[in-house]
JSON list of C-alpha atoms in Angstrom, two decimals:
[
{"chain": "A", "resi": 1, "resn": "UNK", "atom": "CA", "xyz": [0.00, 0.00, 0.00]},
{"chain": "A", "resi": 2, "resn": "UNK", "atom": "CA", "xyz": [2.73, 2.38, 0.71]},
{"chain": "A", "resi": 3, "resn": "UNK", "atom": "CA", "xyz": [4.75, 1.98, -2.09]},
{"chain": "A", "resi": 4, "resn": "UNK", "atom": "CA", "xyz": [1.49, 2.54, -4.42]},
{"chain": "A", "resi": 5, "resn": "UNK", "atom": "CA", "xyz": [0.82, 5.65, -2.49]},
{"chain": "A", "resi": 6, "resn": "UNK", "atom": "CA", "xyz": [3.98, 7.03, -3.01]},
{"chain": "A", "resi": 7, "resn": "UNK", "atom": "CA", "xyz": [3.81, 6.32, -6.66]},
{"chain": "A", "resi": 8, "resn": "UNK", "atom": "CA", "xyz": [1.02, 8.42, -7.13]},
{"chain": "A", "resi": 9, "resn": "UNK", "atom": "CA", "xyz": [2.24, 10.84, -4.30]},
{"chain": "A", "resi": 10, "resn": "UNK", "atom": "CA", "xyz": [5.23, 11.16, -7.43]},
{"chain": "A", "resi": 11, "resn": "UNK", "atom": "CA", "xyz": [2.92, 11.43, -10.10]},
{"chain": "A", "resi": 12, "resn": "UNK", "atom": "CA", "xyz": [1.00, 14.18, -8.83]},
{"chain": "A", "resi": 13, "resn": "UNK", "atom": "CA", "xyz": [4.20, 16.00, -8.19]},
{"chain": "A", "resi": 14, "resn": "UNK", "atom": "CA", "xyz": [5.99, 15.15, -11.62]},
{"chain": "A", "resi": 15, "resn": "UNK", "atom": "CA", "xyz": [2.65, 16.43, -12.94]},
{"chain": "A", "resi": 16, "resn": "UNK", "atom": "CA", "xyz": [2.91, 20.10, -10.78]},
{"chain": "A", "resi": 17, "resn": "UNK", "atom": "CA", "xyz": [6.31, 20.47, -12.33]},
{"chain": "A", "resi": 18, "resn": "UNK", "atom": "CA", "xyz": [5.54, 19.64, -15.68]},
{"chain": "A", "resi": 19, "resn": "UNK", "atom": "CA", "xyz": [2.37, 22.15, -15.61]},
{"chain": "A", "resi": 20, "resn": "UNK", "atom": "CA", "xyz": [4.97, 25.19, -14.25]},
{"chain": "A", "resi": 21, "resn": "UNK", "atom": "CA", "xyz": [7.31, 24.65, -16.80]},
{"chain": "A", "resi": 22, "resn": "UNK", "atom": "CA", "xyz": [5.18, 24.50, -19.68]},
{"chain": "A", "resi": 23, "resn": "UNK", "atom": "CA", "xyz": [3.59, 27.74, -18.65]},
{"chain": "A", "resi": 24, "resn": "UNK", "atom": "CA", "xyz": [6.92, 29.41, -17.81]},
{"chain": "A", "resi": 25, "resn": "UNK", "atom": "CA", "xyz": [8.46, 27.90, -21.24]},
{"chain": "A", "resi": 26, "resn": "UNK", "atom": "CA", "xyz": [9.81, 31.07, -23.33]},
{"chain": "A", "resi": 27, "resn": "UNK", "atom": "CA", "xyz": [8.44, 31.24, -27.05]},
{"chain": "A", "resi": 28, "resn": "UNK", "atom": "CA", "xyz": [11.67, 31.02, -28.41]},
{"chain": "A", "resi": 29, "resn": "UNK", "atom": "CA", "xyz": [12.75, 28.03, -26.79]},
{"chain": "A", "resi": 30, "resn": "UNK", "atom": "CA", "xyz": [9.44, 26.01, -28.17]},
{"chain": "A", "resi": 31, "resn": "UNK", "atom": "CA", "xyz": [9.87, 23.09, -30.33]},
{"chain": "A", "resi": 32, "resn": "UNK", "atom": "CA", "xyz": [8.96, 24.97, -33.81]},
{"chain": "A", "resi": 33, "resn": "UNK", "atom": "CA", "xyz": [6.37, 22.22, -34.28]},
{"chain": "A", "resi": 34, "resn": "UNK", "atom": "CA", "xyz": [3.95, 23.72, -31.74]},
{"chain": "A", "resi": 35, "resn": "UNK", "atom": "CA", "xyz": [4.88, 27.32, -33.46]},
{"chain": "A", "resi": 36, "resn": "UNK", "atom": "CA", "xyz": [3.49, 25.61, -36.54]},
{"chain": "A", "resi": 37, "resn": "UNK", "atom": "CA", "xyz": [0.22, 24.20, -35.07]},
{"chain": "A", "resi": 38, "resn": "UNK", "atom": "CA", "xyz": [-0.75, 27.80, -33.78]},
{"chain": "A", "resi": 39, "resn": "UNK", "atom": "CA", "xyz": [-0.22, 29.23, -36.81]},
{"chain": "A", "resi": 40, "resn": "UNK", "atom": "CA", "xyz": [-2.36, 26.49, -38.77]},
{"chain": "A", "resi": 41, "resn": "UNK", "atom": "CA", "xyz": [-4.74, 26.77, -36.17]},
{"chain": "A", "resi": 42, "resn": "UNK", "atom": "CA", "xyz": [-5.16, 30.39, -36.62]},
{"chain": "A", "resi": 43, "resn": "UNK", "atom": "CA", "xyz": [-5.87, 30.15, -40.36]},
{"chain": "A", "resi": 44, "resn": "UNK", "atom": "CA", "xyz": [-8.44, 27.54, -39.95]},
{"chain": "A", "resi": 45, "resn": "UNK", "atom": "CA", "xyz": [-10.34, 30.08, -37.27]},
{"chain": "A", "resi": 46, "resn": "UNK", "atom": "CA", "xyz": [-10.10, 32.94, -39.88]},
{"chain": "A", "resi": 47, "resn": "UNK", "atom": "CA", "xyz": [-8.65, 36.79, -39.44]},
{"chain": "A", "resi": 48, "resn": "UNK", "atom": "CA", "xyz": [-11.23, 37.65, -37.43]},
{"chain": "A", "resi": 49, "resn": "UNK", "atom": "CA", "xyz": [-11.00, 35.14, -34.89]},
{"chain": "A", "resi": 50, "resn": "UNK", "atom": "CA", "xyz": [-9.04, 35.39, -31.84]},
{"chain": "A", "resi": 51, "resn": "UNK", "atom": "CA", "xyz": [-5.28, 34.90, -32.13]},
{"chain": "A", "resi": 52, "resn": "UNK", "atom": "CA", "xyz": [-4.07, 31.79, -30.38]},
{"chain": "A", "resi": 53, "resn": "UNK", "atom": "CA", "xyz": [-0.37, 32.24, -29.66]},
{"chain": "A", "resi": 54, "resn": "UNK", "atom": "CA", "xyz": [2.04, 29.59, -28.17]},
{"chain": "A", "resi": 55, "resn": "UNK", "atom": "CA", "xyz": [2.16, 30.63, -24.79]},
{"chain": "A", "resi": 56, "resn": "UNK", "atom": "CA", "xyz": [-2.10, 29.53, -25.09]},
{"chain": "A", "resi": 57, "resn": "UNK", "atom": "CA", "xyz": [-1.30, 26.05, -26.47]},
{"chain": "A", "resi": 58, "resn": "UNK", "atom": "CA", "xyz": [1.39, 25.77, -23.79]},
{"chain": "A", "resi": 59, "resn": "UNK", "atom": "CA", "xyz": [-0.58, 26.70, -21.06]},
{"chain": "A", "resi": 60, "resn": "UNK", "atom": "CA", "xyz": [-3.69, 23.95, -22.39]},
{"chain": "A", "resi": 61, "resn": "UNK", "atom": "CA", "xyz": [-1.05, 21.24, -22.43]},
{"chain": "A", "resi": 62, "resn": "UNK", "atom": "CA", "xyz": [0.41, 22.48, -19.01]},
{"chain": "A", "resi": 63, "resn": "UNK", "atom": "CA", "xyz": [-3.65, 22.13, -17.75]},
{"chain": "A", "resi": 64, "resn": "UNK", "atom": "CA", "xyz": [-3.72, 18.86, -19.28]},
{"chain": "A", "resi": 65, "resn": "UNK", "atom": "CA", "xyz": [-0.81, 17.17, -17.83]},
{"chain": "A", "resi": 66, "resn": "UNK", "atom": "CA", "xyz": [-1.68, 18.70, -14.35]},
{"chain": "A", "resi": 67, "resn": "UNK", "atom": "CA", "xyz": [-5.50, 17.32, -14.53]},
{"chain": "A", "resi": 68, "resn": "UNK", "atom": "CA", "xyz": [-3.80, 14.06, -15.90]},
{"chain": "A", "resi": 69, "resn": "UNK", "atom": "CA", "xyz": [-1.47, 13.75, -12.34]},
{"chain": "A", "resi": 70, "resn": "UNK", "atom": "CA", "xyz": [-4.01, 14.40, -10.25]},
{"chain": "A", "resi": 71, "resn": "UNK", "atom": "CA", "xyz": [-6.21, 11.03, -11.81]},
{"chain": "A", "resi": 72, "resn": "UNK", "atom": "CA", "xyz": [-3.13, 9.08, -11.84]},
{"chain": "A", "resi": 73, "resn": "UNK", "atom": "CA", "xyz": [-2.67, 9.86, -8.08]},
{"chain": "A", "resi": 74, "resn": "UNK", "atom": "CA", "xyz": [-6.47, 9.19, -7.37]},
{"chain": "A", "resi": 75, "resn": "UNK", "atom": "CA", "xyz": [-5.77, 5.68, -8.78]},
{"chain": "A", "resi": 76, "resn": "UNK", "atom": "CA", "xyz": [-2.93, 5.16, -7.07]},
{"chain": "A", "resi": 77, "resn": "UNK", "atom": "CA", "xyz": [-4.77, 5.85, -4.17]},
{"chain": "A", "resi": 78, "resn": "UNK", "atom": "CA", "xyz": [-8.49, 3.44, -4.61]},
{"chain": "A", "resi": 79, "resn": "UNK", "atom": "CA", "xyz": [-5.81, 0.71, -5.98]},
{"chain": "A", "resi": 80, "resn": "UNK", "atom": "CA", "xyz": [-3.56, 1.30, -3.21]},
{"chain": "A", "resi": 81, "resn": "UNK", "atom": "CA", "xyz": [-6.67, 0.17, -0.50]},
{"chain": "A", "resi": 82, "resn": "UNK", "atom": "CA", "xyz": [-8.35, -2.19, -3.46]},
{"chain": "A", "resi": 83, "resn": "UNK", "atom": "CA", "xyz": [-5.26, -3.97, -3.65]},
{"chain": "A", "resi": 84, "resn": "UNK", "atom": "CA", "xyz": [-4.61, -5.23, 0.00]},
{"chain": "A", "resi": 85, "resn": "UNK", "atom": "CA", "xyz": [-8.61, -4.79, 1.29]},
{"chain": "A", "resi": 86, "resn": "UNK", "atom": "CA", "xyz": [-10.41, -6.44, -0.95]},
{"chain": "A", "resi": 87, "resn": "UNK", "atom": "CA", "xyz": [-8.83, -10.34, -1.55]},
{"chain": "A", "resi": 88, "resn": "UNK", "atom": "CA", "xyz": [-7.66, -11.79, -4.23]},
{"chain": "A", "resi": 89, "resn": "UNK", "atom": "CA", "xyz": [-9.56, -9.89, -6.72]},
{"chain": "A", "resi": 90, "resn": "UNK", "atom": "CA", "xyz": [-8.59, -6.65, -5.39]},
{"chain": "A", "resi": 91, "resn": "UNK", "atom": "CA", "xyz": [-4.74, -7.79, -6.16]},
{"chain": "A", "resi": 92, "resn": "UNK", "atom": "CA", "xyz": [-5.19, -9.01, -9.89]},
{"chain": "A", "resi": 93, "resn": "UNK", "atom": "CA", "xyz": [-7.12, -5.31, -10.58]},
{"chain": "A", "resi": 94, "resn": "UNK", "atom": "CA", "xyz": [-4.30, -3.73, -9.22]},
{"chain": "A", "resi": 95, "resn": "UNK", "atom": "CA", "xyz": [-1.84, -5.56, -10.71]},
{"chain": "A", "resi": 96, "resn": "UNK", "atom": "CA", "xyz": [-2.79, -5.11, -13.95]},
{"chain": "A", "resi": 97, "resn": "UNK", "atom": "CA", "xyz": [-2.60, -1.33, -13.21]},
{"chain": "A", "resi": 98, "resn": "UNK", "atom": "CA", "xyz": [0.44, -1.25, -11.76]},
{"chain": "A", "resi": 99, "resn": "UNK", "atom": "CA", "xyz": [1.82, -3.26, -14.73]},
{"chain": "A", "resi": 100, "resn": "UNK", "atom": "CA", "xyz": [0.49, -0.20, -17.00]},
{"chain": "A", "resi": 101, "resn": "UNK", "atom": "CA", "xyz": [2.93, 2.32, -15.49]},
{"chain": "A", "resi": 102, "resn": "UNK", "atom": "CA", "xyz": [5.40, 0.84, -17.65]},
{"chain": "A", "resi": 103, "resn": "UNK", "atom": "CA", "xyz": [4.10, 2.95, -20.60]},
{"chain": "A", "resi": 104, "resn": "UNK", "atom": "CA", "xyz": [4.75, 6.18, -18.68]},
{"chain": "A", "resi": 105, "resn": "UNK", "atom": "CA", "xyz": [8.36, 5.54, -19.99]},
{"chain": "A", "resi": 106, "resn": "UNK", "atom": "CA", "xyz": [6.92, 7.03, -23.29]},
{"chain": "A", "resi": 107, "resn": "UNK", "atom": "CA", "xyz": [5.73, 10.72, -21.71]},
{"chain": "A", "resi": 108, "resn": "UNK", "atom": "CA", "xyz": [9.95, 11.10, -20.50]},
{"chain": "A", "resi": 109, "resn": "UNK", "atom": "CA", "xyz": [12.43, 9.49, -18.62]},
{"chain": "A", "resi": 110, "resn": "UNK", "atom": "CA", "xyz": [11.34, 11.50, -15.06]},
{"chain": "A", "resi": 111, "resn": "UNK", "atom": "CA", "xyz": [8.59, 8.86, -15.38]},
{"chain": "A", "resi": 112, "resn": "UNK", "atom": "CA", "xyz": [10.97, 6.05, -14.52]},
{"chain": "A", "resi": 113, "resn": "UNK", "atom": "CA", "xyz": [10.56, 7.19, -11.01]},
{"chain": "A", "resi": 114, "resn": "UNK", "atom": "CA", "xyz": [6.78, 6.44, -10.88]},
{"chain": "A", "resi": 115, "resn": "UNK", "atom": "CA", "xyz": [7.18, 3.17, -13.07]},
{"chain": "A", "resi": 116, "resn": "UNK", "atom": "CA", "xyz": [9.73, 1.99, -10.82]},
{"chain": "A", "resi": 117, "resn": "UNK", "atom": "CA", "xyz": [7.43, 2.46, -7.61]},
{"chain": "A", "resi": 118, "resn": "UNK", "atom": "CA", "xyz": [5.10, 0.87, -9.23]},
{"chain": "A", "resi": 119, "resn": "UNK", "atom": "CA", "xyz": [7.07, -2.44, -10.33]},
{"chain": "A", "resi": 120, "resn": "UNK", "atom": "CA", "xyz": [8.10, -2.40, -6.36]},
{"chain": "A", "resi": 121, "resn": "UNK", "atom": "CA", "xyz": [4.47, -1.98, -5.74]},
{"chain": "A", "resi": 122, "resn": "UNK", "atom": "CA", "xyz": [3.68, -5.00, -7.82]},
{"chain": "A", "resi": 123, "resn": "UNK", "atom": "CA", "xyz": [6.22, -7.63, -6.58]},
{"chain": "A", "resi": 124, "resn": "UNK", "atom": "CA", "xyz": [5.32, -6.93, -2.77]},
{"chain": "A", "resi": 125, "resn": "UNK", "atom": "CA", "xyz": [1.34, -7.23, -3.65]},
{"chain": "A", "resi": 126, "resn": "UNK", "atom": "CA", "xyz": [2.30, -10.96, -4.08]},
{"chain": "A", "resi": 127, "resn": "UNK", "atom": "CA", "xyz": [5.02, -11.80, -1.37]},
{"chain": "A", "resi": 128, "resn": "UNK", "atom": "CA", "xyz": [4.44, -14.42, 1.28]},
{"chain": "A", "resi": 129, "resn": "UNK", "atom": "CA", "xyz": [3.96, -12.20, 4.11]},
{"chain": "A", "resi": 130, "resn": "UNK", "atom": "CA", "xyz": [1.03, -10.25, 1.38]},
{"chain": "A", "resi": 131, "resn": "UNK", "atom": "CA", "xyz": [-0.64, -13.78, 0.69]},
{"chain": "A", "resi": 132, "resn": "UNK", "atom": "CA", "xyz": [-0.78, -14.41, 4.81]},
{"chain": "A", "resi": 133, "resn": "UNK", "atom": "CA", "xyz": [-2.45, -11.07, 5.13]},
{"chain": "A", "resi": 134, "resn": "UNK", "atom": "CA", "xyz": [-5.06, -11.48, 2.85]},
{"chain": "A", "resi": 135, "resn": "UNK", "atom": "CA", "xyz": [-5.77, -15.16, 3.82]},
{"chain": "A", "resi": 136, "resn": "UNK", "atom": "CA", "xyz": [-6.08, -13.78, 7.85]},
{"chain": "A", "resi": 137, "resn": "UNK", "atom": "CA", "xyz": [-8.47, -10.91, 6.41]},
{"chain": "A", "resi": 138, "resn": "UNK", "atom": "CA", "xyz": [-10.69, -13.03, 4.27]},
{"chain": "A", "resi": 139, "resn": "UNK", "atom": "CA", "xyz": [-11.02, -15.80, 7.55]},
{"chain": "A", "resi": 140, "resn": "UNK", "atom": "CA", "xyz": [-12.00, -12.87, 10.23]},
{"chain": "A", "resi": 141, "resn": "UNK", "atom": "CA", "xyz": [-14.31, -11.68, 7.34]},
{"chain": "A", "resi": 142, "resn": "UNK", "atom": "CA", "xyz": [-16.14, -14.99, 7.18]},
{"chain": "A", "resi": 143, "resn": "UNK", "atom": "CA", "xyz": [-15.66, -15.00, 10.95]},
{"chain": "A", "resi": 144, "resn": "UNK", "atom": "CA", "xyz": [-17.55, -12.18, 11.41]},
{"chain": "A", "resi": 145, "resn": "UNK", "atom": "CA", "xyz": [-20.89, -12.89, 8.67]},
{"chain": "A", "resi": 146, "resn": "UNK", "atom": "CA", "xyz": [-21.21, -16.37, 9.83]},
{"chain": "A", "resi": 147, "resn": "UNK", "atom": "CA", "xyz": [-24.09, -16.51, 12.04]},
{"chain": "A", "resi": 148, "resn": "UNK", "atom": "CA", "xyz": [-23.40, -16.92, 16.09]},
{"chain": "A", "resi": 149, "resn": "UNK", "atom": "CA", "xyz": [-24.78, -20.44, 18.50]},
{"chain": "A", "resi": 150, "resn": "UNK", "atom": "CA", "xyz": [-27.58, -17.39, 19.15]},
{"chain": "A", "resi": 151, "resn": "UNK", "atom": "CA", "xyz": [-28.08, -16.71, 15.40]},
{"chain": "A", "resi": 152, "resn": "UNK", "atom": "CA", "xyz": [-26.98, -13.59, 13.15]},
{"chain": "A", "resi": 153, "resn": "UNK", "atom": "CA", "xyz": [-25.23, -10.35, 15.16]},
{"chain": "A", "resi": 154, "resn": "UNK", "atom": "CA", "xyz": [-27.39, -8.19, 17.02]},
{"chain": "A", "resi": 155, "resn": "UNK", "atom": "CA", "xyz": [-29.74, -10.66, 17.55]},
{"chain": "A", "resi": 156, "resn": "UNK", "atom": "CA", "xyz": [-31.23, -11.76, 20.81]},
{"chain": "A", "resi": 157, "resn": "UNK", "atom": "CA", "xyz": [-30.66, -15.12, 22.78]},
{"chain": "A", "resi": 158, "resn": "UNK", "atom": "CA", "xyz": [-33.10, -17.51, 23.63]},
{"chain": "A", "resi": 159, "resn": "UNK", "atom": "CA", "xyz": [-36.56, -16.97, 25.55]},
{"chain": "A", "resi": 160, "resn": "UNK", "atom": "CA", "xyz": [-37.28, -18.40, 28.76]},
{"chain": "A", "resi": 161, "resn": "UNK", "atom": "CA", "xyz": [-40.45, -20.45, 28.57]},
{"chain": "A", "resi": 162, "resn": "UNK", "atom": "CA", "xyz": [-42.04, -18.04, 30.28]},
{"chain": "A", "resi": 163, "resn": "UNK", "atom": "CA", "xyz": [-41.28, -15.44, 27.42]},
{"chain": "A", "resi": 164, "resn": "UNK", "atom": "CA", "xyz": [-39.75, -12.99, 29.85]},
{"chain": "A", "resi": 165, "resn": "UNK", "atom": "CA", "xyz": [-36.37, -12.58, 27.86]},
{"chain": "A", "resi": 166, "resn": "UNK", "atom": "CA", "xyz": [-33.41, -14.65, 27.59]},
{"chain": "A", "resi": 167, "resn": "UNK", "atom": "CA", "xyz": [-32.47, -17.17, 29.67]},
{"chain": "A", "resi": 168, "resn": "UNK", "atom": "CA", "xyz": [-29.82, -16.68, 31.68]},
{"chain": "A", "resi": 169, "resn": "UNK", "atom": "CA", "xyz": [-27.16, -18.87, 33.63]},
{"chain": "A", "resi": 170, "resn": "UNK", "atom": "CA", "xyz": [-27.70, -19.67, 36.65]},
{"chain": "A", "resi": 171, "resn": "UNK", "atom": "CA", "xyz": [-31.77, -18.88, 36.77]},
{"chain": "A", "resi": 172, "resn": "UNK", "atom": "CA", "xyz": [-33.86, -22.21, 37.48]},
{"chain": "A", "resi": 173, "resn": "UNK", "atom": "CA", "xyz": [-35.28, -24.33, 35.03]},
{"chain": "A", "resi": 174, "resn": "UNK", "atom": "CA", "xyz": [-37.83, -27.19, 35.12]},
{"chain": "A", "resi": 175, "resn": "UNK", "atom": "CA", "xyz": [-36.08, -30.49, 35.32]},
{"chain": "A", "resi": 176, "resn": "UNK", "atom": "CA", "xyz": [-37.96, -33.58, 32.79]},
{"chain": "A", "resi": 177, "resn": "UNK", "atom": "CA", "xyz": [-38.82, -35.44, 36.29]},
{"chain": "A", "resi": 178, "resn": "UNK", "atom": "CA", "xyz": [-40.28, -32.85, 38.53]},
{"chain": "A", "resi": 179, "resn": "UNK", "atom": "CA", "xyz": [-43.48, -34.01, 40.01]},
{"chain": "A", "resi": 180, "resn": "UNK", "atom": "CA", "xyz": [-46.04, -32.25, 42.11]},
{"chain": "A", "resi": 181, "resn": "UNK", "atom": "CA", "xyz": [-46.97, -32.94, 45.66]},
{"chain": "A", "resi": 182, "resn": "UNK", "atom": "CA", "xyz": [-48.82, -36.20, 44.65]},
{"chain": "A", "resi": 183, "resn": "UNK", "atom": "CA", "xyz": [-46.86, -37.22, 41.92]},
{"chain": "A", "resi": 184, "resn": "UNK", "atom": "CA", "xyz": [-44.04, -40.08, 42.54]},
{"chain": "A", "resi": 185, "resn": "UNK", "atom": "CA", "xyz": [-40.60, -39.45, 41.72]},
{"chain": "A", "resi": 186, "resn": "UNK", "atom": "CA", "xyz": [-38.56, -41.48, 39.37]},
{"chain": "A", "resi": 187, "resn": "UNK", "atom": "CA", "xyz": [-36.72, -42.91, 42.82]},
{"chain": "A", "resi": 188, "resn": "UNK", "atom": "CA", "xyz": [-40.48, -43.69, 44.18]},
{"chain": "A", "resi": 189, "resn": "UNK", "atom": "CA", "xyz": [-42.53, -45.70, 41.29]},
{"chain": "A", "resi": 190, "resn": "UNK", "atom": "CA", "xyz": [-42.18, -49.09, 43.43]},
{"chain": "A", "resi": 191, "resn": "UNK", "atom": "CA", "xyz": [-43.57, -47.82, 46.78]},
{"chain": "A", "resi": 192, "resn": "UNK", "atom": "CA", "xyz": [-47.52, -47.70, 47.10]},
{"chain": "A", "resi": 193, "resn": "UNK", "atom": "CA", "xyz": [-48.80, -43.65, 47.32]},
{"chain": "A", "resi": 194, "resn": "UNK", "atom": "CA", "xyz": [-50.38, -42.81, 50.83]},
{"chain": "A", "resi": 195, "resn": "UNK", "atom": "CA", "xyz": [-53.76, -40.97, 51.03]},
{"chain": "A", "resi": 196, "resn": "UNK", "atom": "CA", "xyz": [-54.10, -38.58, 53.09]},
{"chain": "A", "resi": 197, "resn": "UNK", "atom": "CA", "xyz": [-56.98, -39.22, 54.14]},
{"chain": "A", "resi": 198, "resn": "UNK", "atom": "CA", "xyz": [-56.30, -42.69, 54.65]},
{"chain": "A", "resi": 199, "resn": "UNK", "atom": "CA", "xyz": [-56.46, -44.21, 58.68]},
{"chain": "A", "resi": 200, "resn": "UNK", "atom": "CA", "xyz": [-55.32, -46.94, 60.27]},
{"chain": "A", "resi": 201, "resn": "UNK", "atom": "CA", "xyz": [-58.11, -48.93, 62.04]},
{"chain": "A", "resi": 202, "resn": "UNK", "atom": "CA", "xyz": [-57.63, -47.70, 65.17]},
{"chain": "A", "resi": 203, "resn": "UNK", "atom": "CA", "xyz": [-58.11, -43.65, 64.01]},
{"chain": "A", "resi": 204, "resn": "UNK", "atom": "CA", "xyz": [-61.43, -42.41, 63.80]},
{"chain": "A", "resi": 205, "resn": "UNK", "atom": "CA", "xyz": [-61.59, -40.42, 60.41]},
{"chain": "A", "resi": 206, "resn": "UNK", "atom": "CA", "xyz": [-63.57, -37.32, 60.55]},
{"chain": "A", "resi": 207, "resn": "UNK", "atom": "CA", "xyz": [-67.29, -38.53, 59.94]},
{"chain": "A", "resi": 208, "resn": "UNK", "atom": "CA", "xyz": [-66.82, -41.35, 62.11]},
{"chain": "A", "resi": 209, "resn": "UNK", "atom": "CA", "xyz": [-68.69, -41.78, 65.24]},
{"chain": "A", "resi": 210, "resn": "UNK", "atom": "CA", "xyz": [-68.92, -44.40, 67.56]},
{"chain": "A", "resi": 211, "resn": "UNK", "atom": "CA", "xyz": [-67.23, -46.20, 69.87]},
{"chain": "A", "resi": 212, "resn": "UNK", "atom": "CA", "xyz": [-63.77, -46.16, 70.87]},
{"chain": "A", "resi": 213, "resn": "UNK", "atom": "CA", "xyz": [-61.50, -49.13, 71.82]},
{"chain": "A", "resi": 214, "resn": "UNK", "atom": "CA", "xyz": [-59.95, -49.26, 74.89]},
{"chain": "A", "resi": 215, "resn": "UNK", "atom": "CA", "xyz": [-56.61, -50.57, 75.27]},
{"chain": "A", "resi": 216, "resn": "UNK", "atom": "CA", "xyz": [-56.38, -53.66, 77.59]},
{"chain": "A", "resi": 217, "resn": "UNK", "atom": "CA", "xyz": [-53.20, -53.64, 79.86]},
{"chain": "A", "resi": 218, "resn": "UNK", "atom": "CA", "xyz": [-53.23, -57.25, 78.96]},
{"chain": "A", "resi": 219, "resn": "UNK", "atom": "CA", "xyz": [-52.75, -56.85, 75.28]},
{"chain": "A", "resi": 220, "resn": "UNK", "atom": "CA", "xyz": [-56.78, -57.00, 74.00]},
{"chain": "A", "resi": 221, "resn": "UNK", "atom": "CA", "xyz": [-58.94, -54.20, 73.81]},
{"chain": "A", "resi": 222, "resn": "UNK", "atom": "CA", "xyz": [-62.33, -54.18, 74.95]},
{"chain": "A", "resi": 223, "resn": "UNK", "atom": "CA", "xyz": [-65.47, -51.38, 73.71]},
{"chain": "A", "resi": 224, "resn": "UNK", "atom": "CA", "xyz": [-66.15, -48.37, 75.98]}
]
């Protein structure tokens, strides 16, 4: 990423120098070819247009090479992010741009500086220690769109059964083998259930009348 930025941090400045000395360029020290291009251009407008003189067509192509830096480093600056955010993808789009700088050899040779970032910029996009990067990015991006044990982010938890929010740790919950207060336990299904109201034959319930025994000291009982 660095090395991309400072490409285009170079081509925006190669492009501020280029506009100041084609509008600082004296007249006589223009190629004669542009000399003949304002004249040609002036006879195609007719005498009573306005005159375009060199210094004009400098100062267009001094605009144009300045608007042209400042796209170059706007590039240099999406591909720059595209290139180690983005996967995979991202690094084949900006390799393909960074392997374009090469024809900025044609424009002059102070463009070597910017191709030659760029070809550094290329190589390190594809180093082990790039490849690991992008592999840990991609994994804590699936990491973090896969759906949690609770469902998607942001989401909430379980209800209770009772549907008074999520359950939480600790807070009681009804067991498979709770039984009321006349219910037998798994322990208990072999032992007989009591009534309550059941007596032994010597208790009067409580609608009986009658007589009571009487215990004998000598073991019987006899009425009252």
């Amino acid at each position: 990423m660095v090395l991309m930025l400072l490409a285009g941090a170079a081509a925006l400045i190669l492009s501020i120098f280029s506009f100041l000395d084609f509008t600082s360029m004296d007249p006589q020290d223009v190629d004669p070819f542009w000399t003949e291009v304002a004249e040609e251009s002036q006879a195609q407008q007719g005498p009573g247009a306005e005159e375009l003189s060199v210094q004009d067509i400098m100062l267009g192509l001094g605009v144009m090479v300045l608007l042209g830096g400042i796209i170059l480093a706007a590039l240099y600056t999406v591909f720059a992010f595209v290139g180690t955010m983005t996967g995979n993808v991202g690094r084949i789009l900006a390799t393909i741009f960074l392997a374009g700088s090469v024809f900025m050899i044609l424009f002059g040779p102070a463009n070597l500086i910017v191709t030659g970032l760029s070809l550094a910029a290329l190589v390190a996009l594809w180093l082990p220690a790039s490849n690991t990067y992008v592999r840990d990015r991609k994994a804590f991006k699936d990491a973090a769109r896969s759906p949690g044990p609770y469902g998607g982010p942001g989401q909430p938890g379980p209800q209770s059964p009772q549907g008074l929010g999520p359950a939480s740790q600790g807070q009681h919950q009804p067991g498979s083998y709770q039984s009321g207060p006349y219910q037998q336990s798994p322990g208990q299904q072999g032992s007989p259930q009591q009534n309550p109201y059941q007596q032994n034959p010597y208790q009067q319930g409580p609608h009986q009348s009658g007589p009571r025994p009487q215990d004998d000291p000598y073991g019987g009982s006899t009425p009252r």
